[in-house]
Short mmCIF file of C-alpha atoms in Angstrom, two decimals:
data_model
loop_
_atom_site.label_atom_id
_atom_site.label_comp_id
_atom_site.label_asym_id
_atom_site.label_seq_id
_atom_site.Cartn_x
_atom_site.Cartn_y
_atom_site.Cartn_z
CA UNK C 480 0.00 0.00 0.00
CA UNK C 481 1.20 3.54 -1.37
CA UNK C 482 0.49 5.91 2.05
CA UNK C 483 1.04 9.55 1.74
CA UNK C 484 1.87 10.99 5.50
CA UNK C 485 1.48 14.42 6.16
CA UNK C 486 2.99 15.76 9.52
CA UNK C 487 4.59 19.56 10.78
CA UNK C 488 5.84 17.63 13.50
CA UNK C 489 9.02 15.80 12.47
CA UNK C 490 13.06 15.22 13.91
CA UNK C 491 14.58 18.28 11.92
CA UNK C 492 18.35 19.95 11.89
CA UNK C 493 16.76 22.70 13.94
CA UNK C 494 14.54 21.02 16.25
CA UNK C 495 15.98 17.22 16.56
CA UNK C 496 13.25 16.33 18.98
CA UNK C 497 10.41 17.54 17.62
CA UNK C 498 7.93 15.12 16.10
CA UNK C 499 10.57 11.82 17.50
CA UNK C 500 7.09 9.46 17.73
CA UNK C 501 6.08 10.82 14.04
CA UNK C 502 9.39 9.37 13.03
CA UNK C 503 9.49 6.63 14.59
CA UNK C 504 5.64 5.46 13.61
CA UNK C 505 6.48 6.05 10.08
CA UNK C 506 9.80 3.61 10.45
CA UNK C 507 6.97 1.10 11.63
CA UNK C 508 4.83 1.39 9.08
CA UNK C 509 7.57 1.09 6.51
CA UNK C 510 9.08 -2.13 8.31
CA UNK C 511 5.73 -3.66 7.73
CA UNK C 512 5.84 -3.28 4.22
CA UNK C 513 4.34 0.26 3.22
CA UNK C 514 5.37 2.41 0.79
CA UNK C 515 5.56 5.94 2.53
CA UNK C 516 5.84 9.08 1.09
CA UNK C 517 6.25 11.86 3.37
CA UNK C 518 5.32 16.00 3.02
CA UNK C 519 7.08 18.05 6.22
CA UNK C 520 5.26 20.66 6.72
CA UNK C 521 8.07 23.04 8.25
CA UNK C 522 5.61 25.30 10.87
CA UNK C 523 8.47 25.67 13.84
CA UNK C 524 10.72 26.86 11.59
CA UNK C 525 8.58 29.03 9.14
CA UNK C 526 5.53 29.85 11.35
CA UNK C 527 2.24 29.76 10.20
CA UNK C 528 2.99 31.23 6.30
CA UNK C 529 3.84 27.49 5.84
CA UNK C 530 0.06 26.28 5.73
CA UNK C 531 -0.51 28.66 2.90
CA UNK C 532 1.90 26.10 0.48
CA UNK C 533 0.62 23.33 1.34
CA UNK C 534 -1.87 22.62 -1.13
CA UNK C 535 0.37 23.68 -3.64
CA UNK C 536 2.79 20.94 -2.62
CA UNK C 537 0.15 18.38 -1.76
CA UNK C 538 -0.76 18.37 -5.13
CA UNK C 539 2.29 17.97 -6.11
CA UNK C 540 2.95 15.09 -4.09
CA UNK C 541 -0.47 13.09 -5.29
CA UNK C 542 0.80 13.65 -8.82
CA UNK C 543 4.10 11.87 -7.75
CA UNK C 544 3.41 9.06 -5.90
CA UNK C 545 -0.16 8.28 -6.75
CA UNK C 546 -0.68 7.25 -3.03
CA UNK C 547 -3.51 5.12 -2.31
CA UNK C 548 -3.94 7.18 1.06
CA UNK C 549 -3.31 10.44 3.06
CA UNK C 550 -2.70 10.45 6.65
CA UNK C 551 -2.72 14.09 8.21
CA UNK C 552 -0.63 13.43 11.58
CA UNK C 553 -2.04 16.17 13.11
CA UNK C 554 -5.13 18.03 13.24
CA UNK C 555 -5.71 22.20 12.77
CA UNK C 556 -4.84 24.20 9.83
CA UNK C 557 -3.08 21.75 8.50
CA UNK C 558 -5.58 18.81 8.00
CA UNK C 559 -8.29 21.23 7.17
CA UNK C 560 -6.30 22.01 4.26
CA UNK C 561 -5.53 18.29 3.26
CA UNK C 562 -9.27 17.22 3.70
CA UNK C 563 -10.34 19.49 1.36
CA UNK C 564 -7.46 19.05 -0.99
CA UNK C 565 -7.19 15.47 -1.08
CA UNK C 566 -11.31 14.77 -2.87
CA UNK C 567 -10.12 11.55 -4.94
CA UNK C 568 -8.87 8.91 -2.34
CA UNK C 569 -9.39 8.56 1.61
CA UNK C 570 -7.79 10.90 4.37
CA UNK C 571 -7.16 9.79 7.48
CA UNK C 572 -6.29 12.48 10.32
CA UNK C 573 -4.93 11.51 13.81
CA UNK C 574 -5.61 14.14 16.64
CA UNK C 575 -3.11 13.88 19.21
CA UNK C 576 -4.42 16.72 22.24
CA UNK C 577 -4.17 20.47 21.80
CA UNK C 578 -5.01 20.35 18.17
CA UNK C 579 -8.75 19.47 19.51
CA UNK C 580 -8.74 20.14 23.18
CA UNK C 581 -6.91 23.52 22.25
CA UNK C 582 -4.99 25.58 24.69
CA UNK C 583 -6.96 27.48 27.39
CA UNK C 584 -4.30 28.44 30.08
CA UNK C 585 -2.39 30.31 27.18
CA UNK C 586 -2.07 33.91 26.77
CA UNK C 587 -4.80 35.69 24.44
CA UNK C 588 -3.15 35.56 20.96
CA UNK C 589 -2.35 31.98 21.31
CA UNK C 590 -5.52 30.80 22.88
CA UNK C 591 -7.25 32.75 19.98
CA UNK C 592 -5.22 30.85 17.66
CA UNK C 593 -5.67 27.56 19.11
CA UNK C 594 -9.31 28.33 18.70
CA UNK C 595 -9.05 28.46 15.01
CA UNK C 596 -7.14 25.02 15.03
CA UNK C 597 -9.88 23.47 16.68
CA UNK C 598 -12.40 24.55 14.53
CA UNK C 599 -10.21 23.44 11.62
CA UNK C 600 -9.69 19.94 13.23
CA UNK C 601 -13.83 19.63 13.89
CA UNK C 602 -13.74 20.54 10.64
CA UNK C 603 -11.42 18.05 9.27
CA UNK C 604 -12.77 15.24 11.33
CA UNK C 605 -16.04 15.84 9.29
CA UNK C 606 -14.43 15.64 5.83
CA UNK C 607 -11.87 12.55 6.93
CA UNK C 608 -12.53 9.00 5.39
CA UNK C 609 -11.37 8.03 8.83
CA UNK C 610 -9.92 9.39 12.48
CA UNK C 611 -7.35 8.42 15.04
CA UNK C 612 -7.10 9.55 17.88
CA UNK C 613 -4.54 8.66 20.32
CA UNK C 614 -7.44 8.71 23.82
CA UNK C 615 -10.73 8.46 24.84
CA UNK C 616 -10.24 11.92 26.54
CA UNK C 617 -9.63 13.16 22.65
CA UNK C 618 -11.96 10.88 21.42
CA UNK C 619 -14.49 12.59 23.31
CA UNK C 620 -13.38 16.59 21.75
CA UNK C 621 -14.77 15.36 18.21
CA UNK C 622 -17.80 16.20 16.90
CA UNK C 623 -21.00 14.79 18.26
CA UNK C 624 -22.49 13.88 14.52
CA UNK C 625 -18.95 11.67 13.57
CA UNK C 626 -19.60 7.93 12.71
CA UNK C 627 -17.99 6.07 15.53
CA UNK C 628 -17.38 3.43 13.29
CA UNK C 629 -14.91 5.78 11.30
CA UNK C 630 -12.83 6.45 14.92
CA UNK C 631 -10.25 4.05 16.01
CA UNK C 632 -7.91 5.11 19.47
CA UNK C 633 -4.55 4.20 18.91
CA UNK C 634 -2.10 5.79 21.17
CA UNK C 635 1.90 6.26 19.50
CA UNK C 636 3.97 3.23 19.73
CA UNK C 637 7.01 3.29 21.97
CA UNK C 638 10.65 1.67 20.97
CA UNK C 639 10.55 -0.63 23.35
CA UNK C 640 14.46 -1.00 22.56
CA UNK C 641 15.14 2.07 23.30
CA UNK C 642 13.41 2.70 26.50
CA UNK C 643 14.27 -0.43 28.79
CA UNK C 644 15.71 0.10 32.34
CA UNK C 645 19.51 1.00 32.92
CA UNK C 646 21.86 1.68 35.76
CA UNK C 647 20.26 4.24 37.69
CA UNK C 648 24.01 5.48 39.26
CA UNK C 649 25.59 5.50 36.06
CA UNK C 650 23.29 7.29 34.24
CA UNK C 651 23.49 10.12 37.26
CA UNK C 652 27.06 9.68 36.87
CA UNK C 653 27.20 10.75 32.79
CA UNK C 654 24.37 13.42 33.59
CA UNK C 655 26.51 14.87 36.45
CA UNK C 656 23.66 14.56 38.88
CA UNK C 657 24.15 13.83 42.52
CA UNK C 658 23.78 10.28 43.48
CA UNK C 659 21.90 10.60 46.31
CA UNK C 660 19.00 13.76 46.03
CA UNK C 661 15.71 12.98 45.27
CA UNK C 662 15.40 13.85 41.55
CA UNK C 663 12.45 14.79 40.00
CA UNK C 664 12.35 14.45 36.34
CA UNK C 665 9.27 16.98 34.10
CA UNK C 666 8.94 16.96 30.45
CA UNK C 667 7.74 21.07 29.56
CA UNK C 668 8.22 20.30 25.77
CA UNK C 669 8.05 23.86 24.17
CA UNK C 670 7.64 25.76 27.07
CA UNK C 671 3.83 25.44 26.60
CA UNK C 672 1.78 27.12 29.65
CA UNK C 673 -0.33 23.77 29.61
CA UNK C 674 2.29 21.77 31.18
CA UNK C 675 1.85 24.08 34.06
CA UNK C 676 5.34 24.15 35.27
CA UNK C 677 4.56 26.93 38.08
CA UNK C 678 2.62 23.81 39.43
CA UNK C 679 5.83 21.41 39.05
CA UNK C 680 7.88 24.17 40.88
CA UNK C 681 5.65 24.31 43.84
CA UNK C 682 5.18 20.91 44.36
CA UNK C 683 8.68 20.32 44.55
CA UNK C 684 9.13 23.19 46.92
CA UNK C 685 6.08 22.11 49.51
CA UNK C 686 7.84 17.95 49.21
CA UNK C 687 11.39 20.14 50.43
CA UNK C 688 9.45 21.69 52.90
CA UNK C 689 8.42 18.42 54.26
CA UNK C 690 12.20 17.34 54.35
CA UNK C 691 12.47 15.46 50.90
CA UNK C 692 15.95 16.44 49.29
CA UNK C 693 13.92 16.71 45.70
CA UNK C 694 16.03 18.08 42.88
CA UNK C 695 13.29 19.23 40.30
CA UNK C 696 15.46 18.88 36.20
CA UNK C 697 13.42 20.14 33.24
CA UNK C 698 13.51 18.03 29.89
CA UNK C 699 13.51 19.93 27.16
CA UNK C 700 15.00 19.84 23.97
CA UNK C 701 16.70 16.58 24.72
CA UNK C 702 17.34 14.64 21.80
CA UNK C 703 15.26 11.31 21.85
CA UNK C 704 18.44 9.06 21.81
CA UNK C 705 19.40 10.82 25.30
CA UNK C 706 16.09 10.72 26.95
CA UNK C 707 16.03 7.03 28.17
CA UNK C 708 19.46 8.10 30.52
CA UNK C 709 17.68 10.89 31.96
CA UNK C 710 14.15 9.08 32.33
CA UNK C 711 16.56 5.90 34.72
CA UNK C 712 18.66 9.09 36.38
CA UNK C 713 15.45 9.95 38.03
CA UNK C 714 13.63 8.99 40.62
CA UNK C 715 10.50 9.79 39.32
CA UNK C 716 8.49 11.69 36.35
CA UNK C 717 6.45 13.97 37.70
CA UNK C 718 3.58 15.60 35.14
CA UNK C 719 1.36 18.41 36.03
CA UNK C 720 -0.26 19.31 32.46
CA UNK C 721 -3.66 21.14 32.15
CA UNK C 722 -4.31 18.40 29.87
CA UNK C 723 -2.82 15.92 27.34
CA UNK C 724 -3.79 13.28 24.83
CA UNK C 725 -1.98 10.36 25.24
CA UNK C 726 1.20 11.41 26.89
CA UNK C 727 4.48 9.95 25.61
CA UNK C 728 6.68 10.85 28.51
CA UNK C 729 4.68 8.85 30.67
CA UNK C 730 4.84 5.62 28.37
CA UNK C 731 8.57 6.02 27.97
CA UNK C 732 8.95 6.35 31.75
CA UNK C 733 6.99 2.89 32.28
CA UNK C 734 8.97 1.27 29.61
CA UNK C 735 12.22 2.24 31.76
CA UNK C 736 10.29 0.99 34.98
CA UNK C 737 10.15 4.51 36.44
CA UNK C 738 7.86 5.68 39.27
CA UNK C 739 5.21 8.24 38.02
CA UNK C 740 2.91 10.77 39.48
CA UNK C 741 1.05 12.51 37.78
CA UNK C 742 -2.31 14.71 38.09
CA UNK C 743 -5.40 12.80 36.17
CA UNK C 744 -5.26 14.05 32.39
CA UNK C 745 -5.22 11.78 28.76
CA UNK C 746 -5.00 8.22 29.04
CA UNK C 747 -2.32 8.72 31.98
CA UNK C 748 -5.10 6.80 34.53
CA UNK C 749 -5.22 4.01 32.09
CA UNK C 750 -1.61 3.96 31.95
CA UNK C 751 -0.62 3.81 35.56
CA UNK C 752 -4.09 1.41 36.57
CA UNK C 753 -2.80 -1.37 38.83
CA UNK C 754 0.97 -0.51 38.96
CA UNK C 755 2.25 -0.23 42.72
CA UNK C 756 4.36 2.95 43.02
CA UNK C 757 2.76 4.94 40.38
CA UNK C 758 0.42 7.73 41.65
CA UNK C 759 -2.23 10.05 40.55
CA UNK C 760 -2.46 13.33 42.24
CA UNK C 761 -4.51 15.97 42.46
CA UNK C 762 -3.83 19.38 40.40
CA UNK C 763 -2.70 21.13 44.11
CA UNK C 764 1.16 21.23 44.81
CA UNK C 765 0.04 19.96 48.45
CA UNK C 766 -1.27 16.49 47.21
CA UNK C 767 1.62 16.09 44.20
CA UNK C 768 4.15 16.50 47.27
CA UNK C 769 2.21 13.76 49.03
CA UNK C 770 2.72 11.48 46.24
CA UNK C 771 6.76 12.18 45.55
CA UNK C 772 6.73 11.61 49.69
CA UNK C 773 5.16 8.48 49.15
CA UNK C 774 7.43 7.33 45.63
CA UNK C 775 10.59 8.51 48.17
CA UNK C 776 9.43 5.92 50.63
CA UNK C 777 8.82 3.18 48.53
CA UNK C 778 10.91 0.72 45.82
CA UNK C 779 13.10 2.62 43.56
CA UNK C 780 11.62 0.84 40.68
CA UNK C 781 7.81 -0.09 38.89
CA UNK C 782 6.88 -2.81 37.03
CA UNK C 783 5.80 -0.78 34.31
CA UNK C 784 7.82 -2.06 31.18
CA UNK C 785 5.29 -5.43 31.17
CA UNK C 786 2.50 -3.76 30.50
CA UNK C 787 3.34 -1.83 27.29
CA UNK C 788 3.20 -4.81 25.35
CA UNK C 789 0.49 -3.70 22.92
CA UNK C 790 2.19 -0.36 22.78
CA UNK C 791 5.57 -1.48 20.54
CA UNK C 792 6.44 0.35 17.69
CA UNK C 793 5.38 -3.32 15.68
CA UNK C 794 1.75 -3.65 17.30
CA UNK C 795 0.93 0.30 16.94
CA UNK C 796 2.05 0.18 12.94
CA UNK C 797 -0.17 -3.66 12.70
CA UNK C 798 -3.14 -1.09 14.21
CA UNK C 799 -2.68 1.74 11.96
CA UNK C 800 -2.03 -0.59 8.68
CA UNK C 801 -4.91 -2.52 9.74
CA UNK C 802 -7.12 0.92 9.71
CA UNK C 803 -5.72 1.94 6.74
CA UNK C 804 -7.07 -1.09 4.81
CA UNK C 805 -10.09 -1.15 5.93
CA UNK C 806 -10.67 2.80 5.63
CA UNK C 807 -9.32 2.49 1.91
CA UNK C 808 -12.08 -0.86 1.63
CA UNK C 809 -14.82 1.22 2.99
CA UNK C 810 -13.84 4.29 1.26
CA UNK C 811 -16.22 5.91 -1.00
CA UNK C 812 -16.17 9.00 -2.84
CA UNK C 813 -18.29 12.09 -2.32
CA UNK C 814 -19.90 10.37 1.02
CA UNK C 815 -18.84 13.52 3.33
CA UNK C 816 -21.13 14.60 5.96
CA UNK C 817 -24.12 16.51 5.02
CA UNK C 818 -23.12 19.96 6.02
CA UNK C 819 -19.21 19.67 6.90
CA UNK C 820 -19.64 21.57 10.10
CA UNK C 821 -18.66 20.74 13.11
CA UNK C 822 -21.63 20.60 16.07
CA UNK C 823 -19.56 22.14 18.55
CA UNK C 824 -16.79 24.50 18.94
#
């Protein structure tokens, strides 16, 4: 199968890890067998004049390789502008958080503009010959009047090979950490005000209050290759977003047996169900100290890695392939909704 993937997330010279899980779900799909064509559409590094190509290059690209298939991997401008492109074969969009639960502890210009993505992903969702989306939580964002049968949830695979437990001291050792603090390790990605670090900054302070030695460390702009020694340097992965889709930090941190807390967003209860040592907190820097009090005082380590089995790279790609047969099977052209508009903002 000819697939067409269209993604402005992606590992570039600029930004090495941005869009890692992107890559690494397209390497799956291609070990299975697909033949993958891929359009970058550059929007960290050109801003948002890069949506207004896109067409023009999409076009270009459907000329080329005849693909059999378009997968948007993310929602907003972007797939807007592919679902109504892309009239002649099936489109399949997969929403991954903020591009449908948008961005509402922001400042004004960027909430505004998060606004407009999620009526452009409603929007998309409408057109698509078929949706992913990688929770329930953003399963439950689209709109009301979308076929369920045309909605699978498939969170993003994690390399299993890559994120495995290693020595805890000698990973502190190459990060120059100390080897006996408390440290606390939280993922704030872009900077993004929905990871709510203020929150990660005074729950570390009210857990040193209470005499833990906690060492709060920042991941950001790590590449992906690196992450796995800070993930087993820590003691724990703390995450305090607003909200989330299907987290990866959180998946890579179980695949490296690490204890998590975390405050109850995206799939991250489904995630840490019925593992001793992982805790869900609520969003107040009293109860998050609680919890790192309580990882402090328990086993260093979770048995977490055991039950990402269905999450591999391999069994995420089988999922998506799967999806993408039976979306091309059931594919036929013209039947959009009625009116294209999404029931709810």
């Amino acid at each position: 199968m000819r697939v067409l993937c269209v993604t402005n997330m992606y590992p570039s010279a600029e930004f090495p890890a941005s869009g890692t899980f992107i890559h690494q779900q397209i390497q799956g799909l291609r070990e299975l067998g697909l033949d993958l064509d891929l359009l970058y559409v550059a929007r960290r590094e050109k801003g948002m004049k890069c949506y207004a190509e896109v067409a023009r290059r999409l076009r270009k690209h459907l000329a080329e390789a005849a693909p059999e298939l378009v997968h948007v991997m993310y929602g907003g401008i972007m797939a807007k502008v592919v679902s109504e492109t892309v009239t002649h074969r099936p489109v399949v969009v997969t929403f991954h958080g903020s591009d449908l639960l948008g961005e509402p502890s922001a400042g004004v210009v960027r909430r505004l503009l998060a606004w407009a993505g999620v009526r452009a992903s409603l929007q998309a969702a409408l057109r698509a010959a078929g949706v992913v989306v990688v929770s329930e939580g953003v399963r439950r964002a689209l709109p009301a009047n979308l076929p369920a049968a045309k909605v699978q949830v498939i969170p993003c695979g994690i390399d299993l090979d890559r994120f495995r437990p290693l020595d805890r001291r000698a990973c502190r050792e190459r990060l120059q950490w100390s080897p006996d603090r408390f440290h606390v390790l939280f993922q704030d990605g872009n900077g993004a005000p929905v990871k709510r670090p203020a929150l990660a900054r005074a729950a570390i302070a009210a857990a040193r209050a209470r005499g833990l030695d906690a060492e709060l460390h920042v991941l950001r702009g790590v590449p992906n290759e690196e992450v796995p020694i800070w993930l087993n340097a820590s003691a724990v992965v703390l995450l305090t977003s607003l909200h989330e889709g299907s987290p990866m930090i959180v998946k890579e941190a179980l695949a490296c047996d690490r204890p998590i807390v975390s405050v109850d967003v995206g799939d991250v209860a489904e995630r840490l169900r019925g593992i001793q040592g992982c805790y869900l907190a609520r969003p107040e820097a009293a109860d998050l100290a609680d919890k790192l009090l309580l990882v402090s005082e328990g086993p260093s380590s979770v048995r977490g890695r055991e039950t990402l089995t269905e999450l591999s790279l391999h069994r995420v790609a089988v999922r998506l392939k799967e999806f993408y047969e039976a979306t091309v099977q059931q594919w036929q052209p013209g039947l959009l909704a009625a009116t294209c508009q999404p029931a709810r903002v």
